[in-house]
Coordinates of C-alpha atoms in Angstrom, one line a residue:
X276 CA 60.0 -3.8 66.3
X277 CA 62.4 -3.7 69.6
X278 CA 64.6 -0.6 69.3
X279 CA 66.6 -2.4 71.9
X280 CA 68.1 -4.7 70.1
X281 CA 70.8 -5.8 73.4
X282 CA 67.4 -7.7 74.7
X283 CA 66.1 -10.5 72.8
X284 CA 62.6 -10.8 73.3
X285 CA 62.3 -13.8 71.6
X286 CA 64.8 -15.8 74.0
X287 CA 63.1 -14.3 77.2
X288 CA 59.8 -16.0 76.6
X289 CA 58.6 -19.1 73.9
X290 CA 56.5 -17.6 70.6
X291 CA 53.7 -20.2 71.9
X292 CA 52.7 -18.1 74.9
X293 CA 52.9 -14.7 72.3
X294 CA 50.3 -16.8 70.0
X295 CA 48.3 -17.7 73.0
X296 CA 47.4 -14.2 74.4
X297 CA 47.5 -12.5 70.8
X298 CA 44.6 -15.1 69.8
X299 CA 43.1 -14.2 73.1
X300 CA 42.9 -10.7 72.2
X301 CA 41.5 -11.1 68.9
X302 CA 38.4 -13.2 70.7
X303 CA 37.9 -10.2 72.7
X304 CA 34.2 -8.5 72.4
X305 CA 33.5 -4.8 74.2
X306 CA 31.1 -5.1 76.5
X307 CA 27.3 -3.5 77.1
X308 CA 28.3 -1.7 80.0
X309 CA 31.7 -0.4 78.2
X310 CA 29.7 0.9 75.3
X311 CA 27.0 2.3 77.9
X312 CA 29.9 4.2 79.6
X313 CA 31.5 5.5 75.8
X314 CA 28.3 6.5 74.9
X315 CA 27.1 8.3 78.2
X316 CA 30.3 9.5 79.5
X317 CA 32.1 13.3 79.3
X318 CA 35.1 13.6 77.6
X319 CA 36.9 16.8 77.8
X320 CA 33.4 18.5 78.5
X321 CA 31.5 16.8 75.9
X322 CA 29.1 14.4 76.4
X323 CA 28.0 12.1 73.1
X324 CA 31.3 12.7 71.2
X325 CA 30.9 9.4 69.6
X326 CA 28.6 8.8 67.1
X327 CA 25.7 6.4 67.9
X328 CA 26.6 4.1 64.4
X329 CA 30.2 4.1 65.1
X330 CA 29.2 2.6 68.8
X331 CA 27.2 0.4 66.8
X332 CA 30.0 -0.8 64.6
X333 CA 32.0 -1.2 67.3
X334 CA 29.4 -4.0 69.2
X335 CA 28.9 -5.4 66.2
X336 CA 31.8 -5.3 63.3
X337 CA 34.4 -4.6 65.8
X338 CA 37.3 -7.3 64.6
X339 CA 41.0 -7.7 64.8
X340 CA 43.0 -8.7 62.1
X341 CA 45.2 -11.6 61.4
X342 CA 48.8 -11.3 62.2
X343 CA 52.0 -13.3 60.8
X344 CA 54.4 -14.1 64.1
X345 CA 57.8 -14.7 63.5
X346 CA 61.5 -14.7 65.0
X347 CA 64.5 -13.6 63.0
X348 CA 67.9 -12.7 65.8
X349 CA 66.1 -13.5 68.7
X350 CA 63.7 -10.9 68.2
X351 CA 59.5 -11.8 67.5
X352 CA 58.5 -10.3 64.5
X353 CA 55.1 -9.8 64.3
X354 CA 53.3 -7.8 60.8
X355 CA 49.5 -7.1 61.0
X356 CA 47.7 -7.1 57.3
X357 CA 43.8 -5.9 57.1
X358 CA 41.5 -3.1 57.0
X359 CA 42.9 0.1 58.5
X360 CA 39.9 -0.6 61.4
X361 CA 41.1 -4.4 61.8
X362 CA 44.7 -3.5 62.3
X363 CA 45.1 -0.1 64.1
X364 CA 44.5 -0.9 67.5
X365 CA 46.9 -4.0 67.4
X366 CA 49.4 -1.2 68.3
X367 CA 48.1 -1.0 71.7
X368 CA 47.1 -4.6 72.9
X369 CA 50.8 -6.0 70.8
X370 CA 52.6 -4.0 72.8
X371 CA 50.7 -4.2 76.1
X372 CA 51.3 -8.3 75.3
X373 CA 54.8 -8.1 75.0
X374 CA 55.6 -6.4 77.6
X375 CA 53.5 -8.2 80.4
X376 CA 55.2 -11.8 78.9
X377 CA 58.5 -10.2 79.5
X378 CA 57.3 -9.2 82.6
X379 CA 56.4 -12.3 83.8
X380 CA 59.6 -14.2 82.0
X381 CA 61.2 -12.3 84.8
X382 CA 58.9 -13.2 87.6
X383 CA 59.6 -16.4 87.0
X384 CA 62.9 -16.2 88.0
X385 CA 62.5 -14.8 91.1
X386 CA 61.6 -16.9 94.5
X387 CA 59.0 -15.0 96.8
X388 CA 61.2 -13.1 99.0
X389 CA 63.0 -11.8 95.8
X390 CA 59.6 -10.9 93.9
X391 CA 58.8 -9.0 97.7
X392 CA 61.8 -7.4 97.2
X393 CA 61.3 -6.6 93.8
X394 CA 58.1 -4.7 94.5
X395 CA 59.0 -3.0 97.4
X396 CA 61.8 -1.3 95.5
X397 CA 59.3 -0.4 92.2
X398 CA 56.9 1.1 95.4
X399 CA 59.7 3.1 97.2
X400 CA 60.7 4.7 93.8
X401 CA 56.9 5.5 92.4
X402 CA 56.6 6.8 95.8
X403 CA 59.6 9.4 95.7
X404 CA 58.3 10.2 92.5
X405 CA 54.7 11.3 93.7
X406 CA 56.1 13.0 97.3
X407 CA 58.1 15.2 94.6
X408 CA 55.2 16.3 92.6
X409 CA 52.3 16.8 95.4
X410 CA 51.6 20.1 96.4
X411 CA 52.9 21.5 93.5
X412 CA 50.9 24.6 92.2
X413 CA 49.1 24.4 88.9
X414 CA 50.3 21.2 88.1
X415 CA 49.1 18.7 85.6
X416 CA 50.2 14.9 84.8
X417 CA 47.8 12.4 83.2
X418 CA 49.4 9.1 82.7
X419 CA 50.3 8.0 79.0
X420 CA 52.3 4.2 80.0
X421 CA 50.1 2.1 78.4
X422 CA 51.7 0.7 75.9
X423 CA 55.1 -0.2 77.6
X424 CA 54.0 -0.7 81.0
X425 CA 55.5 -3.4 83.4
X426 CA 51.9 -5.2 83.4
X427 CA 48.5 -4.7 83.6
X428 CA 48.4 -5.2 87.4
X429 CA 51.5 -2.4 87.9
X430 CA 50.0 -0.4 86.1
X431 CA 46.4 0.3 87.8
X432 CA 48.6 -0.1 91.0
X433 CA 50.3 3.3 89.9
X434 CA 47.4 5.0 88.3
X435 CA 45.6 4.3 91.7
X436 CA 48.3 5.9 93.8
X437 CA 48.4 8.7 91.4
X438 CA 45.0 9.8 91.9
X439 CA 45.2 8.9 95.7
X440 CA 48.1 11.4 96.5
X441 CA 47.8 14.0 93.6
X442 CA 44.2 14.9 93.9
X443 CA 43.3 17.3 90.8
X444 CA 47.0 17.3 89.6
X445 CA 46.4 14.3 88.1
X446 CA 44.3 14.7 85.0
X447 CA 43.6 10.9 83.8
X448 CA 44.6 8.2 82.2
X449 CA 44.9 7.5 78.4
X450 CA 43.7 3.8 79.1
X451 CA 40.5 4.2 78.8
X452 CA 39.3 0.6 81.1
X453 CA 40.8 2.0 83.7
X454 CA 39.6 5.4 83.6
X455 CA 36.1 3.4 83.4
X456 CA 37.0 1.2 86.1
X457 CA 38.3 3.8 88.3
X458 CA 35.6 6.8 87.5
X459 CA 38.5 8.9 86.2
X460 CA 38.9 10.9 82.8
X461 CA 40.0 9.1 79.8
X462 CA 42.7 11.8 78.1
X463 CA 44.6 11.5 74.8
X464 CA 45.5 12.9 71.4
X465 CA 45.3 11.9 68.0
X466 CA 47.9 9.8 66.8
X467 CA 51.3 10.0 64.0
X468 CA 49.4 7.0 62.2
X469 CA 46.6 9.1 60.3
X470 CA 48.7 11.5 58.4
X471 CA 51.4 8.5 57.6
X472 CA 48.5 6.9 56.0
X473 CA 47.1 10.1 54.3
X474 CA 51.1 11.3 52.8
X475 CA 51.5 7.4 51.5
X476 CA 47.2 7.5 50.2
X477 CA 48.1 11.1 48.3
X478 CA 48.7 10.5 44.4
X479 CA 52.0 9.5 43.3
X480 CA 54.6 11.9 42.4
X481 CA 52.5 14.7 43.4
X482 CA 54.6 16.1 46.5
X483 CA 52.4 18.9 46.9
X484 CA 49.7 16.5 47.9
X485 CA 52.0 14.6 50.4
X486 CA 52.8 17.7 52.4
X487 CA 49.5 19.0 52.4
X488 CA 48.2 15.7 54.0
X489 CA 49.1 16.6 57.3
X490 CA 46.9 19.5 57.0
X491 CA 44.0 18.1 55.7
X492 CA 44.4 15.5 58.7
X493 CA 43.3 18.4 60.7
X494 CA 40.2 19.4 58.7
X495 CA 39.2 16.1 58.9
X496 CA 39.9 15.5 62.9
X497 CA 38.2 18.9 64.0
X498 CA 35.0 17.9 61.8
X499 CA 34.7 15.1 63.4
X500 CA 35.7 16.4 67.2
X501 CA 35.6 19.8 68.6
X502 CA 37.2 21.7 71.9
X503 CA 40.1 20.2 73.8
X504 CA 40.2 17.2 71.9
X505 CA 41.7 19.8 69.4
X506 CA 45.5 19.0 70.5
X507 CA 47.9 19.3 66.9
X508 CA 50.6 16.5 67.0
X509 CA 52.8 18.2 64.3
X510 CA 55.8 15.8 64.2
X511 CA 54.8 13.4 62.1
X512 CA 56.8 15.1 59.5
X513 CA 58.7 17.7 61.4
X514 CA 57.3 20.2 63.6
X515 CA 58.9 23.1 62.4
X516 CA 57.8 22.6 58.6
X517 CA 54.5 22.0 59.9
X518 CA 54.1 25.3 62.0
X519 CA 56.1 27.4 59.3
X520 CA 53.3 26.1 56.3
X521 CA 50.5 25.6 58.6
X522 CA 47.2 27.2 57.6
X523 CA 46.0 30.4 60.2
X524 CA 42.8 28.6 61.1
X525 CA 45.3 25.4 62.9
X526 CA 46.3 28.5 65.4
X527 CA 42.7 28.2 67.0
X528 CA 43.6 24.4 67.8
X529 CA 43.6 23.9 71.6
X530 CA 47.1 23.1 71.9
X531 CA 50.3 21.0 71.1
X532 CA 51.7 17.8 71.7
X533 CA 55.4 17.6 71.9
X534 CA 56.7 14.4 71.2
X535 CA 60.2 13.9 69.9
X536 CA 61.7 17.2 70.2
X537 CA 63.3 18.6 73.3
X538 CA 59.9 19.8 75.0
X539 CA 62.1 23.4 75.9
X540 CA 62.9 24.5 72.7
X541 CA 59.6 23.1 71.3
X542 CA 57.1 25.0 73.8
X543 CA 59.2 28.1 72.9
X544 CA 58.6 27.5 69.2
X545 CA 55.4 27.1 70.1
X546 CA 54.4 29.9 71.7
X547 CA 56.1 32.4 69.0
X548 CA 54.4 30.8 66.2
X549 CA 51.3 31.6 68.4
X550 CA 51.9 35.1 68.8
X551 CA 52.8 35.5 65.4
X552 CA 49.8 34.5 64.4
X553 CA 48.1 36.7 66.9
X554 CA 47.0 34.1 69.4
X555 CA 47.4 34.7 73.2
X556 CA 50.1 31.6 74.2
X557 CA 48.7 31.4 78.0
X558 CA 45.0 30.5 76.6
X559 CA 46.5 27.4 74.6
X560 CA 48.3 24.4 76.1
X561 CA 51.5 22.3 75.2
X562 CA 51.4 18.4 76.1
X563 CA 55.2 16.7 76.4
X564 CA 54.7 12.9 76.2
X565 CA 58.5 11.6 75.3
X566 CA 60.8 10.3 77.7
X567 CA 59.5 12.1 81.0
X568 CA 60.5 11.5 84.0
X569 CA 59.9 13.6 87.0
X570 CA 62.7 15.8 86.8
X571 CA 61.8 16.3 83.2
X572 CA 58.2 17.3 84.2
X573 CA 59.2 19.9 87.6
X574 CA 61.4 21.5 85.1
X575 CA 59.1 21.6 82.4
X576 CA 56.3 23.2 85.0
X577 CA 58.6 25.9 86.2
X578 CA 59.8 27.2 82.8
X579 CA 56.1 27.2 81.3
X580 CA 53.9 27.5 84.4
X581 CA 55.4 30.9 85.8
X582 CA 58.6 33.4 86.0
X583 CA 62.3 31.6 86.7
X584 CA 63.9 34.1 88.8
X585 CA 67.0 35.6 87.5
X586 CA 70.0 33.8 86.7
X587 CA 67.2 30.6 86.2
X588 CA 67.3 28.6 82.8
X589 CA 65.9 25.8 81.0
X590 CA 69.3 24.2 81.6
X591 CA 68.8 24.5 85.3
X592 CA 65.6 23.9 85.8
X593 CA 66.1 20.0 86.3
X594 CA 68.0 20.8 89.0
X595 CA 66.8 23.8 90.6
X596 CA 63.0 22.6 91.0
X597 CA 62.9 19.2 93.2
X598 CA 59.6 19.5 95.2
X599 CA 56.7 21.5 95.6
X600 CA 58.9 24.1 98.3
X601 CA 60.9 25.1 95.4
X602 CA 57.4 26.3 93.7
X603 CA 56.9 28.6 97.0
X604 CA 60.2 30.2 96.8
X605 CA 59.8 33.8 95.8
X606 CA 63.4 33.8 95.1
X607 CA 63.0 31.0 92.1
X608 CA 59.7 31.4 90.8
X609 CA 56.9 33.2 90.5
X610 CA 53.6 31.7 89.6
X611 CA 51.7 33.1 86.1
X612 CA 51.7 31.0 82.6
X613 CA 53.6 31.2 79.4
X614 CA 51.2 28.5 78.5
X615 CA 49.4 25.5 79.8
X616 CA 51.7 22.8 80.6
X617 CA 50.6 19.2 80.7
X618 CA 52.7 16.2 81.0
X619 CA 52.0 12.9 79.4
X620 CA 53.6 10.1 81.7
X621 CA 54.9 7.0 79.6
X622 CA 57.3 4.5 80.5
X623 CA 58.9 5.5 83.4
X624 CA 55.9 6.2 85.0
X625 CA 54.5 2.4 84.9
X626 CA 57.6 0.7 84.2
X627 CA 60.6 2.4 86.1
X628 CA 61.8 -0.9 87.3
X629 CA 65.9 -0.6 86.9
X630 CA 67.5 -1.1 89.7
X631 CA 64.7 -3.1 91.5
X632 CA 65.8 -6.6 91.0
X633 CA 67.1 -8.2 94.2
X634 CA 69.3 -10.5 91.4
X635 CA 71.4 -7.3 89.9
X636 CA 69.8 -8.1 86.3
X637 CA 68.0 -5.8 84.2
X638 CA 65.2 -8.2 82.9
X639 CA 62.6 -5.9 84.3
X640 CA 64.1 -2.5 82.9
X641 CA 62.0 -1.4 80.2
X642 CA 62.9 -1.8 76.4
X643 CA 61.7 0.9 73.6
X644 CA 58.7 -1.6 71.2
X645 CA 57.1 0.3 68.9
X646 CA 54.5 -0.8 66.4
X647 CA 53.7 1.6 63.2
X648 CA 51.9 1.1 59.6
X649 CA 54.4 0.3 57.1
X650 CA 52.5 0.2 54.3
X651 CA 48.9 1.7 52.5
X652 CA 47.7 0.0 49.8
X653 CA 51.0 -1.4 48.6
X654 CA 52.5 2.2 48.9
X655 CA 55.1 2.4 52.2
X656 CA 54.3 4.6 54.6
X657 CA 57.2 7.2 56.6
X658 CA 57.6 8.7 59.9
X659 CA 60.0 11.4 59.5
X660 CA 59.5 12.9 63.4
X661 CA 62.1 15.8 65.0
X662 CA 64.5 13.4 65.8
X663 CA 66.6 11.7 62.8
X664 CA 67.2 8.0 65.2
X665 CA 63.3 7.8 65.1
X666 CA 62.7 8.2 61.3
X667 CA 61.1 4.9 60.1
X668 CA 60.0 3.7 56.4
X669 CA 62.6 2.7 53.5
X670 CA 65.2 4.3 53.2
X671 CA 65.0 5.8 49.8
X672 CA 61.5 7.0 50.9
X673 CA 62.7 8.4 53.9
X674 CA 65.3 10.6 51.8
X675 CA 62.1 11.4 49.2
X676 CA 60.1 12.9 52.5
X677 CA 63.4 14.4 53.6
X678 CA 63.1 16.4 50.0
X679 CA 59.7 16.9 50.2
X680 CA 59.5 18.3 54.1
X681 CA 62.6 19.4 54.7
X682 CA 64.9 18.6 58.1
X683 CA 64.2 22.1 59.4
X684 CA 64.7 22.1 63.5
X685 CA 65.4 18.0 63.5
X686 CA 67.9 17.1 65.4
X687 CA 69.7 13.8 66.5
X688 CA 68.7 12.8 70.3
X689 CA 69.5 9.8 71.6
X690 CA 66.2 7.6 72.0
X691 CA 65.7 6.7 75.7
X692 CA 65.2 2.7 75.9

């Protein structure tokens, strides 16, 4: 679905050029030296971390489902029905589609001084954005915009400069091609999907089982992975539910991502739960992934990554911490972790294109799509989240996970589009 409802989608671009690439991509084979690289490769430290018969599945039983396209208000609906291996991944490559043909509806408008322009305006503002982050200390930005990136191309253009200017500050790149392509790490978390599908696969009217799924989500993921790959993404259902039921062994996790609750008041939950639990905050890390830009992410860096100097907030930090020379002012901060910080880039990292078209519209300004599982096995699935404008499922199930989980520490933020 388009959260951003203002832009029709499906008047930008015709649904023929949608069928066209989304048949393209279920032809789509991984190649030998792609498996060569999954199966050889480090990831977080760990070489082999996939098994050798799921590398075999995926070069040989590796298939995308079918899909039903259609348009209702201008918008392209589009529902995928298969196996929970034949639809998963349509998340990423449906999006990643979308977004390039809007793209390129937009291109298409422009002549070649205005696409010149265009681009030098998208370069001059990713550039501002790196001169502010290099040379700060301890840093630690990986870049998390696949999904709603301008296109392909923009994208390894930034993820390029990134790693050009940043050096070690930038940590990777959650696309994994790229990150093969361009010898860097391939970084990520687990996903809200798998304990949607594990609350709506627990038996019927038993709520107990439904709130315990996103616990046994964890058994399952740390059998299967070990180490950093460890990161808890507790929203799902509401973070504070989850850390206040949590079992003690989930406090040895790695870290935290924080994805839909003000990244501030969710590192500081955080980090008490950890010490009530007897864990030592600055040996774990917190990940913020949700509407970052690179105010968002100095401020962040400073309130986690040392000591604010007196009369210094979290409400000030945005403003108080531009550059790097802020970071080397005795009389602002002083460096020594709360916690690990990291920051997971999104959207306006590979798609911060307002204000860059020489024509005044916003056809390239990017629009919140979102793909989730609605249903398992006939039985709806719901994403409750820390933010009530991002709850998704029916209604009367949302209100019967409501009951179940509670709406401790949700709040209502607006969604950034």
């Amino acid at each position: 679905m388009n959260r951003a409802t203002s832009v029709r989608l499906a008047d930008m671009f015709p649904r023929e050029e949608l069928d066209h690439q989304m048949e393209h991509a279920r032809k789509l084979r991984f190649r030998r030296s792609e498996l060569v690289w999954l199966a050889g490769n480090t990831f977080y430290g760990r070489r082999g971390i996939f098994e050798p018969a799921f590398l075999e599945w995926l070069e040989h039983d590796f298939r995308l489902s079918d899909y039903e396209l259609s348009v209702k208000d201008g918008q392209f609906e589009l529902t995928f029905d298969g196996l929970w291996t034949e639809t998963t991944m349509w998340e990423l490559y449906s999006l990643s589609i979308l977004d390039e043909l809007k793209t390129r509806a937009g291109l298409k408008k422009l002549r070649e001084f205005g696409l010149d322009i265009l681009y030098a305006r998208a370069k001059t503002k990713l550039w501002g954005k790196i001169e502010r982050l290099r040379g700060v200390p301890g840093l630690a930005v990986a870049d998390f915009g696949t999904r709603r990136r301008h296109s392909f191309l923009w994208q390894e253009y930034v993820v390029n400069a990134m790693a050009a200017n940043l050096g070690s500050a930038f940590t990777g790149t959650s696309n994994a091609f790229l990150a093969h392509k361009h010898d860097l790490e391939a970084i990520g978390t687990n996903a809200h999907e798998i304990p949607m599908v594990m609350a709506a696969l627990a038996p019927a009217n038993d709520d107990e089982a439904v709130k315990a799924a996103q616990y046994r989500m964890l058994e399952l993921w740390q059998a299967t992975y070990d180490g950093a790959l460890r990161i808890m993404l507790p929203d799902t259902f509401g973070t504070t539910q989850f850390l206040q039921n949590a079992p003690d062994w989930a406090a040895d996790w790695t870290g935290q991502r924080i994805d839909s609750k003000d990244p501030f008041i969710g590192g500081d939950e955080y980090i008490a739960w950890l010490q009530a639990r007897g864990r030592n905050p600055q040996e774990k890390r917190i990940i913020a992934s949700d509407a970052l830009d690179v105010d968002e992410i100095l401020g962040l860096h400073a309130y986690f990554g040392g000591t604010l100097a007196s009369g210094l907030s979290a409400a000030t930090v945005k403003k108080d911490f531009r550059s790097a020379a802020d970071f080397h002012d005795p009389k602002k901060w002083t460096s020594g972790r709360r916690i690990r910080f990291s920051a997971g880039w999104g959207t306006l990292l590979t798609n911060d294109f307002r204000g860059c078209d020489p024509a005044g519209s916003n056809d390239f300004d990017p629009v919140s799509l979102i793909c989730k599982v609605s249903t398992v096995e006939g039985r709806p699935a719901v994403k409750l989240s820390d933010n009530y404008a991002k709850a998704l499922g029916p209604p009367s199930e949302i209100e019967r996970y409501r009951r179940i989980f509670g709406t401790a520490g949700v709040s209502n933020i607006p969604v950034i589009t």
